[in-house]
Short mmCIF file of C-alpha atoms in Angstrom, two decimals:
data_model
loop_
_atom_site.label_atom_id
_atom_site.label_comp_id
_atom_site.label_asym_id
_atom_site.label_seq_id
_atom_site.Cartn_x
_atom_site.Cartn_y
_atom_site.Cartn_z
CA UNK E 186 15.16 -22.59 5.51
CA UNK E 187 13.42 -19.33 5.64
CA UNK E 188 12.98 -17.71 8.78
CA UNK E 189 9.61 -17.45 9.80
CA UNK E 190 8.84 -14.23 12.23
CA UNK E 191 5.13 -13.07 12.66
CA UNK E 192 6.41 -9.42 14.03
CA UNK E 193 8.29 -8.64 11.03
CA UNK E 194 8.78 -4.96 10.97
CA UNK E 195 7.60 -3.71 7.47
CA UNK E 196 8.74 -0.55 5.66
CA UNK E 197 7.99 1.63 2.64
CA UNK E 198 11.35 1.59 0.16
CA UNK E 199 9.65 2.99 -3.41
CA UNK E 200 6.40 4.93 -4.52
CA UNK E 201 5.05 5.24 -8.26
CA UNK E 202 2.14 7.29 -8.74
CA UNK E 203 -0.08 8.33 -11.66
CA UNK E 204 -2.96 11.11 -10.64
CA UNK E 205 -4.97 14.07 -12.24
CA UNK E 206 -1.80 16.01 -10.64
CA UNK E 207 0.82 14.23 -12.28
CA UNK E 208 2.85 10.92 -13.96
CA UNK E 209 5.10 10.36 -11.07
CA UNK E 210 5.38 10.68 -7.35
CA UNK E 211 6.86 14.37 -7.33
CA UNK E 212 4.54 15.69 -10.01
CA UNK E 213 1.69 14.80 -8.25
CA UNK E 214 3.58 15.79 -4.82
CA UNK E 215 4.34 19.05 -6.03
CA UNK E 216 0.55 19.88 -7.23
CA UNK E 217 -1.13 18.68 -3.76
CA UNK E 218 1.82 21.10 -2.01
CA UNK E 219 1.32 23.93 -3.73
CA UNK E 220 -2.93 23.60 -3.43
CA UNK E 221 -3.59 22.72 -7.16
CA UNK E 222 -6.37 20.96 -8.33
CA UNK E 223 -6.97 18.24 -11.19
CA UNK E 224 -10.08 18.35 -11.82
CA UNK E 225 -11.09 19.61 -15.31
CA UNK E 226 -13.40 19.30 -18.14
CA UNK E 227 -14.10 15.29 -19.13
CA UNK E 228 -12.06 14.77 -22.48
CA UNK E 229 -12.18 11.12 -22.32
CA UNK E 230 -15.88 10.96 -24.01
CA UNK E 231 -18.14 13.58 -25.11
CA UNK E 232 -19.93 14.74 -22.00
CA UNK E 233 -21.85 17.43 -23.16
CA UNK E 234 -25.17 15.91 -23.00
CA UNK E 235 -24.74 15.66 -19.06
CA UNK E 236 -25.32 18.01 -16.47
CA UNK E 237 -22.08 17.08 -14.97
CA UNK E 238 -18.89 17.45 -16.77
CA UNK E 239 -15.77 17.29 -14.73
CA UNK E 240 -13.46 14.62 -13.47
CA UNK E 241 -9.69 14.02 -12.48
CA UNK E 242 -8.16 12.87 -15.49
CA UNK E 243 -4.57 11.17 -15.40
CA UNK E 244 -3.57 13.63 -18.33
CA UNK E 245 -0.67 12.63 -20.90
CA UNK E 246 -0.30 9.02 -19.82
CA UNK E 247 1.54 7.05 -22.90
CA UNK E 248 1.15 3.67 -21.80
CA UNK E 249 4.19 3.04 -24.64
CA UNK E 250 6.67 4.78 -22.20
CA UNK E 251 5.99 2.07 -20.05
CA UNK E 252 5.07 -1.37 -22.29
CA UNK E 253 5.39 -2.25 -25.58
CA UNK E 254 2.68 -1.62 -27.82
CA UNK E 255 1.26 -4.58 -28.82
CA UNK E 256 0.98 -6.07 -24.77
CA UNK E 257 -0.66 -2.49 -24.19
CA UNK E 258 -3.53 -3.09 -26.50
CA UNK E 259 -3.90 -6.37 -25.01
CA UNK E 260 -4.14 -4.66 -21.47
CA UNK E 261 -7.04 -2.55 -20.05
CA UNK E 262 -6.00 1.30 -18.87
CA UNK E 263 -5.77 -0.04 -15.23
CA UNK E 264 -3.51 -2.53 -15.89
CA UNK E 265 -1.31 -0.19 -18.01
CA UNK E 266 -1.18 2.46 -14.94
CA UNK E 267 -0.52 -0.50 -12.57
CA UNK E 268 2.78 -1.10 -14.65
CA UNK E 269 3.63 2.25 -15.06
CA UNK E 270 3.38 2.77 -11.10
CA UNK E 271 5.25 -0.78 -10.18
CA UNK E 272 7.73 0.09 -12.65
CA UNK E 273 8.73 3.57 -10.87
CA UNK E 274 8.24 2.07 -7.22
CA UNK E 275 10.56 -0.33 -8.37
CA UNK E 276 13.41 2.02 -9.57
CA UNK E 277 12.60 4.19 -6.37
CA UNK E 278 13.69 1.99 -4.01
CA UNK E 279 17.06 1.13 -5.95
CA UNK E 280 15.82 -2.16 -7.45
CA UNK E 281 15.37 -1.15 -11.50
CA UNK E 282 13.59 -4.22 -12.20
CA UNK E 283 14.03 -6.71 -10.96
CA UNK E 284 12.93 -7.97 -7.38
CA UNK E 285 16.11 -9.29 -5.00
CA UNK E 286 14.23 -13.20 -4.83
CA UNK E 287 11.73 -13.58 -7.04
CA UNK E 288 10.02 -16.74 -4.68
CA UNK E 289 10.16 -14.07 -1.84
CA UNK E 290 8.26 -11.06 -3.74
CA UNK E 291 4.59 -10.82 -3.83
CA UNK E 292 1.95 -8.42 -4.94
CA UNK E 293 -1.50 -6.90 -3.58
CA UNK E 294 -3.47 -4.51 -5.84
CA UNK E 295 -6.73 -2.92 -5.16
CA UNK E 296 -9.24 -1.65 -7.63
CA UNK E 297 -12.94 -0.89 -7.88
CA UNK E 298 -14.02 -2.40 -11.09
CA UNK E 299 -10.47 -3.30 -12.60
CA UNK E 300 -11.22 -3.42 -16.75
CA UNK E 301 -14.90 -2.53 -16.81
CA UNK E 302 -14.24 -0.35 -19.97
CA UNK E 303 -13.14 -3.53 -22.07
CA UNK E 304 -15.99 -5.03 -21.08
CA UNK E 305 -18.43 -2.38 -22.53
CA UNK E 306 -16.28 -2.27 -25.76
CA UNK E 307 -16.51 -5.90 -26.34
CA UNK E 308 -20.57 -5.55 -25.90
CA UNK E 309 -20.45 -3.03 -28.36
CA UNK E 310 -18.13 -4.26 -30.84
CA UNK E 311 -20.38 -7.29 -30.89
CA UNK E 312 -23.91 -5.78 -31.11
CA UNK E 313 -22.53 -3.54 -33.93
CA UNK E 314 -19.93 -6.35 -35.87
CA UNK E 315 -20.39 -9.82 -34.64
CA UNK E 316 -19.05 -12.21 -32.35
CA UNK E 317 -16.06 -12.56 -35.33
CA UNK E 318 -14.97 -8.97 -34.35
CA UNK E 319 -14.79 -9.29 -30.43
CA UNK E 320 -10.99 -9.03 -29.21
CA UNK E 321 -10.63 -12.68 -27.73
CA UNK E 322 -8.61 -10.97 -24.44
CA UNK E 323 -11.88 -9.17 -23.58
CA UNK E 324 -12.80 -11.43 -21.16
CA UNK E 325 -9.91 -11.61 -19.64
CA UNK E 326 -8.50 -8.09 -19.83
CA UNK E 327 -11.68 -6.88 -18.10
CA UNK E 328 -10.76 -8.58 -14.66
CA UNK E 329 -10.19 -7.19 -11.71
CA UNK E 330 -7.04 -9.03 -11.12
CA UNK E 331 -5.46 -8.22 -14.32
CA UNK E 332 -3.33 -5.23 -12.54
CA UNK E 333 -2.01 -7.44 -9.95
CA UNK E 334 -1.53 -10.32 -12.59
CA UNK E 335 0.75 -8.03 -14.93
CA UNK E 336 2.78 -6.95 -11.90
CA UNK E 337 3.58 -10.10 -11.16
CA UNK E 338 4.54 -11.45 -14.36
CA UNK E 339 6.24 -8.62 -15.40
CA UNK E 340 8.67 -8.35 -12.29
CA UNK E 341 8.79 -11.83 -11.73
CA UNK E 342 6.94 -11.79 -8.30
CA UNK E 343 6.43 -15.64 -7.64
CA UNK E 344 5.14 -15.49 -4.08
CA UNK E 345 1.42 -14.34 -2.44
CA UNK E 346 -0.62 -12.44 -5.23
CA UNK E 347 -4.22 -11.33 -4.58
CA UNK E 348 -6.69 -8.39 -5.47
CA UNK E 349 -8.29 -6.50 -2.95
CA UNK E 350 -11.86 -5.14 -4.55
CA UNK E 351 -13.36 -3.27 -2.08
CA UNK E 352 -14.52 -0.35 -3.47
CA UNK E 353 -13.07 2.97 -1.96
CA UNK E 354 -11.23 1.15 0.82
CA UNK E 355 -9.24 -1.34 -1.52
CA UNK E 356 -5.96 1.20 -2.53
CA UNK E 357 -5.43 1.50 1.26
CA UNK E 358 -6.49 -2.28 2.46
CA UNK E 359 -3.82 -3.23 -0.69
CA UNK E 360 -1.44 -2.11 1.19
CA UNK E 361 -2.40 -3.14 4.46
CA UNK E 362 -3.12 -6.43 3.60
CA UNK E 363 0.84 -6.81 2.01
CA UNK E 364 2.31 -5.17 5.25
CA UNK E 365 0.50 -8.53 7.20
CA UNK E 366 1.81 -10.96 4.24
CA UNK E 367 5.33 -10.04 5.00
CA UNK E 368 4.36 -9.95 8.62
CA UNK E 369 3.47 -13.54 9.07
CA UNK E 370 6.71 -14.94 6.56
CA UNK E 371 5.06 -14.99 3.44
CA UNK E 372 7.07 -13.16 1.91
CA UNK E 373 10.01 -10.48 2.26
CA UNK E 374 8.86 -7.65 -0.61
CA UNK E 375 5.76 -6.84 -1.72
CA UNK E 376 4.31 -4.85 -4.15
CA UNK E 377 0.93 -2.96 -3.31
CA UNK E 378 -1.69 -0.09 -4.25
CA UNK E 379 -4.48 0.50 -5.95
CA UNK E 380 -6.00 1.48 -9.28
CA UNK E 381 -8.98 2.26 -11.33
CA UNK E 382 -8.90 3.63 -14.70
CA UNK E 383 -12.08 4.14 -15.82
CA UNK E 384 -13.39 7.87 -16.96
CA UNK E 385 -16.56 6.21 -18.66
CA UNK E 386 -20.39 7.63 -19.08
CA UNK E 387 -21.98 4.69 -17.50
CA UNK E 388 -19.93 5.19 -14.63
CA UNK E 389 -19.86 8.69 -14.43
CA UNK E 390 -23.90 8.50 -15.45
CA UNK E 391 -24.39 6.41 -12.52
CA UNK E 392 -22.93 8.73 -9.77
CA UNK E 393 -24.91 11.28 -11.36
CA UNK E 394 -28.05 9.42 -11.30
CA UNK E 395 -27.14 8.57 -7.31
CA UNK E 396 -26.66 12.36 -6.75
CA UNK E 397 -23.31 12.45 -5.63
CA UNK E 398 -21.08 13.95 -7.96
CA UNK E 399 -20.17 17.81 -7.36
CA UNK E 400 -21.55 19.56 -9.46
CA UNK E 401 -19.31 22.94 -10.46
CA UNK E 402 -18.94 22.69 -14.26
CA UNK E 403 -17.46 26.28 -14.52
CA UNK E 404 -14.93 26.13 -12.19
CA UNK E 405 -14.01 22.16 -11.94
CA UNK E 406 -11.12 22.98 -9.58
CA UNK E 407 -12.91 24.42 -7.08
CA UNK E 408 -15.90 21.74 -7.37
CA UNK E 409 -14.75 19.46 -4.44
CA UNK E 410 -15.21 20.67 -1.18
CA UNK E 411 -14.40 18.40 1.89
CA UNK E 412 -15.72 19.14 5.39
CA UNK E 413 -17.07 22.08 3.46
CA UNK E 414 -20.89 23.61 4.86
CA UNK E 415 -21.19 23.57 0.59
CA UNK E 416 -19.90 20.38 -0.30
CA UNK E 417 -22.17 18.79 -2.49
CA UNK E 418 -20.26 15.37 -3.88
CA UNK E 419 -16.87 14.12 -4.79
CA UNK E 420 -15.39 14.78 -8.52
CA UNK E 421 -15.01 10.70 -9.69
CA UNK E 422 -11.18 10.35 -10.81
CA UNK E 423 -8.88 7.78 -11.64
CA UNK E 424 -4.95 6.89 -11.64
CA UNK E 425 -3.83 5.27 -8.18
CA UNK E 426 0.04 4.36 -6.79
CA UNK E 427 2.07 1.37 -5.74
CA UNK E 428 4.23 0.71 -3.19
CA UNK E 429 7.65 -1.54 -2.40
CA UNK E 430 7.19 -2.78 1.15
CA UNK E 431 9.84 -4.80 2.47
CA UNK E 432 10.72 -6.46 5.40
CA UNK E 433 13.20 -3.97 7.42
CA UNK E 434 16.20 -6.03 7.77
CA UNK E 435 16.26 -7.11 3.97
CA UNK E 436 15.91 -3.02 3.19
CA UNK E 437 18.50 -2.00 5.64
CA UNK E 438 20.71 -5.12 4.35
CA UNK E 439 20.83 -3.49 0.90
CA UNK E 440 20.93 -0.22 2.18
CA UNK E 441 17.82 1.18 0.84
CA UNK E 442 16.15 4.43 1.58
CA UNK E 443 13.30 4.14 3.87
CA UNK E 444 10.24 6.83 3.82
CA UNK E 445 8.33 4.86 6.60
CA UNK E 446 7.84 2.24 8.76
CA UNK E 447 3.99 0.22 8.68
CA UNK E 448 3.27 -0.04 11.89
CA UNK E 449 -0.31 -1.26 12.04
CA UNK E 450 -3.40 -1.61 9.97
CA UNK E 451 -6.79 -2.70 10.61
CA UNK E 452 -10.04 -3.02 8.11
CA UNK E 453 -13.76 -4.45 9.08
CA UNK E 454 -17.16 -4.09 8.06
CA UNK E 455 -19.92 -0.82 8.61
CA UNK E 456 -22.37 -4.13 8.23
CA UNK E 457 -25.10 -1.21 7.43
CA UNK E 458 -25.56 -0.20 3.69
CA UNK E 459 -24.34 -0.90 0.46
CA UNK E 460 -23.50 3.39 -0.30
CA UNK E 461 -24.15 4.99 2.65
CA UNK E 462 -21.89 4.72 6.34
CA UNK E 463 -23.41 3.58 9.40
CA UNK E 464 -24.83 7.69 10.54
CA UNK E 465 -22.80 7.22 14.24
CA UNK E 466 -19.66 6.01 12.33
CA UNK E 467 -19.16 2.85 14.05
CA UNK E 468 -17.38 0.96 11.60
CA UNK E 469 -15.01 3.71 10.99
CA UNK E 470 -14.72 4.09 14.86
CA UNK E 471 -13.88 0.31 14.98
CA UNK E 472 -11.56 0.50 12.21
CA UNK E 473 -9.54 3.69 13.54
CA UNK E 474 -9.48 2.16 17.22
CA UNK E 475 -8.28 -1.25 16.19
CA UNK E 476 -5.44 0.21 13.61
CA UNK E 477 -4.26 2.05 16.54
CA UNK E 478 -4.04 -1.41 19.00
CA UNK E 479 -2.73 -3.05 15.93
CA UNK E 480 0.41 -0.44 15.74
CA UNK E 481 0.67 -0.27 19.63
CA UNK E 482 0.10 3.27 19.52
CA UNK E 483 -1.94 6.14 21.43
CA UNK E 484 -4.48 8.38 20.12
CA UNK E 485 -2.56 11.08 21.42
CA UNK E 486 0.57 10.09 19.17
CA UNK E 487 -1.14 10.33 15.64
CA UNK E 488 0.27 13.70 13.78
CA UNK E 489 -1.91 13.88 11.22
CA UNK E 490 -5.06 12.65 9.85
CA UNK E 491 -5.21 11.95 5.68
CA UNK E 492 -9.20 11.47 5.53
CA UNK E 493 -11.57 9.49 3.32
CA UNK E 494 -13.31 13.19 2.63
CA UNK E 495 -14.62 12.45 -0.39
CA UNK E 496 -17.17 15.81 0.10
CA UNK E 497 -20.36 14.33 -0.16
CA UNK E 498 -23.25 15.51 2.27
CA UNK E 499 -23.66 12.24 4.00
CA UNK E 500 -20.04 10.85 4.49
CA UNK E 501 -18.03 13.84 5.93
CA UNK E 502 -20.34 14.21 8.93
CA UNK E 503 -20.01 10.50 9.62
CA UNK E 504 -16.40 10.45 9.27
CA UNK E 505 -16.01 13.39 11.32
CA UNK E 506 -18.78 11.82 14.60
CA UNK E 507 -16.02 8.37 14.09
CA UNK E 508 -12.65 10.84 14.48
CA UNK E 509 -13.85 13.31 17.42
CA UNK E 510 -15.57 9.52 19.12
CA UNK E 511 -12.02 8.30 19.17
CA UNK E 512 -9.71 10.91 19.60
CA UNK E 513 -11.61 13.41 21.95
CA UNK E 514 -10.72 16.93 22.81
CA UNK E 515 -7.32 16.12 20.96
CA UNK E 516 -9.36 15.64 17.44
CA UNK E 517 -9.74 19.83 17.75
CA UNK E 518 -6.13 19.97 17.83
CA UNK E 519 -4.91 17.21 15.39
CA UNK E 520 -4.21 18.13 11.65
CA UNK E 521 -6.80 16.41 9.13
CA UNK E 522 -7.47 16.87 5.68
CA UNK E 523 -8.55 15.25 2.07
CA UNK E 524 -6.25 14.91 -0.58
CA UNK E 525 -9.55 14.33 -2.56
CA UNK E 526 -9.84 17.91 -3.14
CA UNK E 527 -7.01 18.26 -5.53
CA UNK E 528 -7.25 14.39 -6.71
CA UNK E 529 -10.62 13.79 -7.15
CA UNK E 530 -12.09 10.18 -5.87
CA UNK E 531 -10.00 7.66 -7.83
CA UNK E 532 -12.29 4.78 -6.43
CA UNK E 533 -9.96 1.93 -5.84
CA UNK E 534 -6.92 3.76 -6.53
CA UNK E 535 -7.98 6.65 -3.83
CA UNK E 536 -6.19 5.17 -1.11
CA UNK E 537 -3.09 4.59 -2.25
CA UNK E 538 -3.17 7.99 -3.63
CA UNK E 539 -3.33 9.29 -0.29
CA UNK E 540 -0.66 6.82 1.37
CA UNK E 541 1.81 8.47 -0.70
CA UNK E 542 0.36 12.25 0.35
#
């Protein structure tokens, strides 16, 4: 019978990471250390006929490295990255790849809008060829579930699977939400991040019709500017990262490396707007203050801040009312700072991104 223990302690044990830094972990870690930026020119479709013309590109990713090449073409570019990131989280934390109990192992993925770009393809395949001509997977590849689906499958994770889509929240509430699985006996290893990997003119259109893009076409890497008096919008990116969680005794049973112990999470609702944050930063307040009572921790304890920062001229102020409400005199003294800068805004991937930073 399998022990049932709601206060589970939950660690990190393996990190994967694709980003417009990098194809692994240390590339990417290396880049955000040393202050480089990602952002470049848009290769991924011809962009000249827009007055914006940058984004952070995951840059040399062969899916083939990863998958073979016929289950890649049945796969939207999310769902590649999401194997190519479980597949190095996995051989991180010792376990190659296999999982240690497959009816134990779970997995949580966030994304944004999962395999939008198949869906777009299949409308235009058909408009130009027929219904005869439209890939039969499209429906199905386009899902936002697809990443977590081909995680599980492909490692053999049997136990709690579900997709978090909650926009720029759902890398980070991925891997909240897996921490609280293995917390309540669900399971003892979990698999959990985020992706989104969709550079695409309709998107990228879209942000600039909402005005929020930054818009520094000559020099891309110096276009995002969190916190900044000039900030004028966030540089849409994509890639994302997955994580092994695991309960702590099965990790220090097998002697596995540990990077960090979970010790509290919290997500809720700005109940305001569907773009813009509640202008007091309540939610984020709320969020903040009941991560902290989750984790049993002071204000006064937390070392460092890794904000949302995305650089656009409505959210930074917000975000920075919600930190100084909760943390006082001690938020002049406390390191914060956005990883977005360098990465770009990977959407649903973002904040798994900046877990592993």
């Amino acid at each position: 019978m399998v022990e049932r223990d709601s206060k589970q302690r939950v660690v990190i044990t393996g990190m994967g990471a694709l980003t417009p830094l990098g194809l692994s972990v240390e590339e990417t870690w290396e880049g955000l250390a040393a202050g480089e930026s990602g952002i470049t020119e848009i290769t991924q479709f011809d962009a000249s006929h827009f007055p914006i013309r940058i984004a952070g590109e995951v840059k040399g990713f062969d899916a083939t490295d990863y998958i073979d090449f016929k289950e890649a073409r049945r796969m939207a570019r999310c769902s590649q990255m999401a194997l190519a990131m479980g597949t190095q989280a996995l051989a991180d934390a010792g376990l190659g790849n296999e999982v240690p109990d497959p009816e134990r192992a779970g997995v949580i993925m966030g994304t944004g809008i999962g395999g939008f770009e198949v869906a777009l393809a299949g409308w235009d395949l058909y408009k130009a060829k027929g219904l005869r001509r439209v890939n039969p997977v499209t429906a199905i590849a386009s899902l936002c579930n697809m990443p977590a689906h081909h995680l599980s499958e492909c490692f053999k994770c049997q136990s709690y699977n579900t997709t978090v889509v909650t926009a720029c929240a759902a890398g980070t509430q991925g891997i909240g939400e897996a921490a609280e699985v293995i917390r309540r006996g669900a399971a003892d290893l979990m698999l959990a991040g985020g992706v989104e990997g969709v550079i695409h003119e309709v998107m990228i259109g879209g942000f600039i019709r909402m005005q929020v893009l930054a818009d520094n076409n000559e020099h891309p890497e110096q276009a995002c500017k969190p916190f900044d008096a000039r900030r004028d919008g966030f540089c849409c990116s994509e890639g994302g990262a997955v994580m092994v969680l695991e309960r702590l005794d099965k990790a220090l049973e097998r002697g596995a490396r540990i990077y960090a112990e979970v010790l509290g999470y919290a997500a809720n609702s700005d109940a305001f707007h569907m773009a813009a944050p509640d202008p007091e930063g309540a939610g984020a307040f709320r969020c903040m203050k009941w991560a902290l009572e989750s984790a049993g921790v002071s204000p006064g304890e937390i070392d460092y801040i890794n904000a949302h920062g995305p650089g656009t001229v409505v959210g930074d102020p917000v975000e920075t009312k919600a930190i100084k409400r909760l943390f006082g005199d001690y938020a002049y003294q406390l390191p914060i700072s956005s990883t977005k800068s360098m990465v770009g805004h990977a959407l649903g991937g973002a904040g798994a991104i900046e877990a592993v930073a």
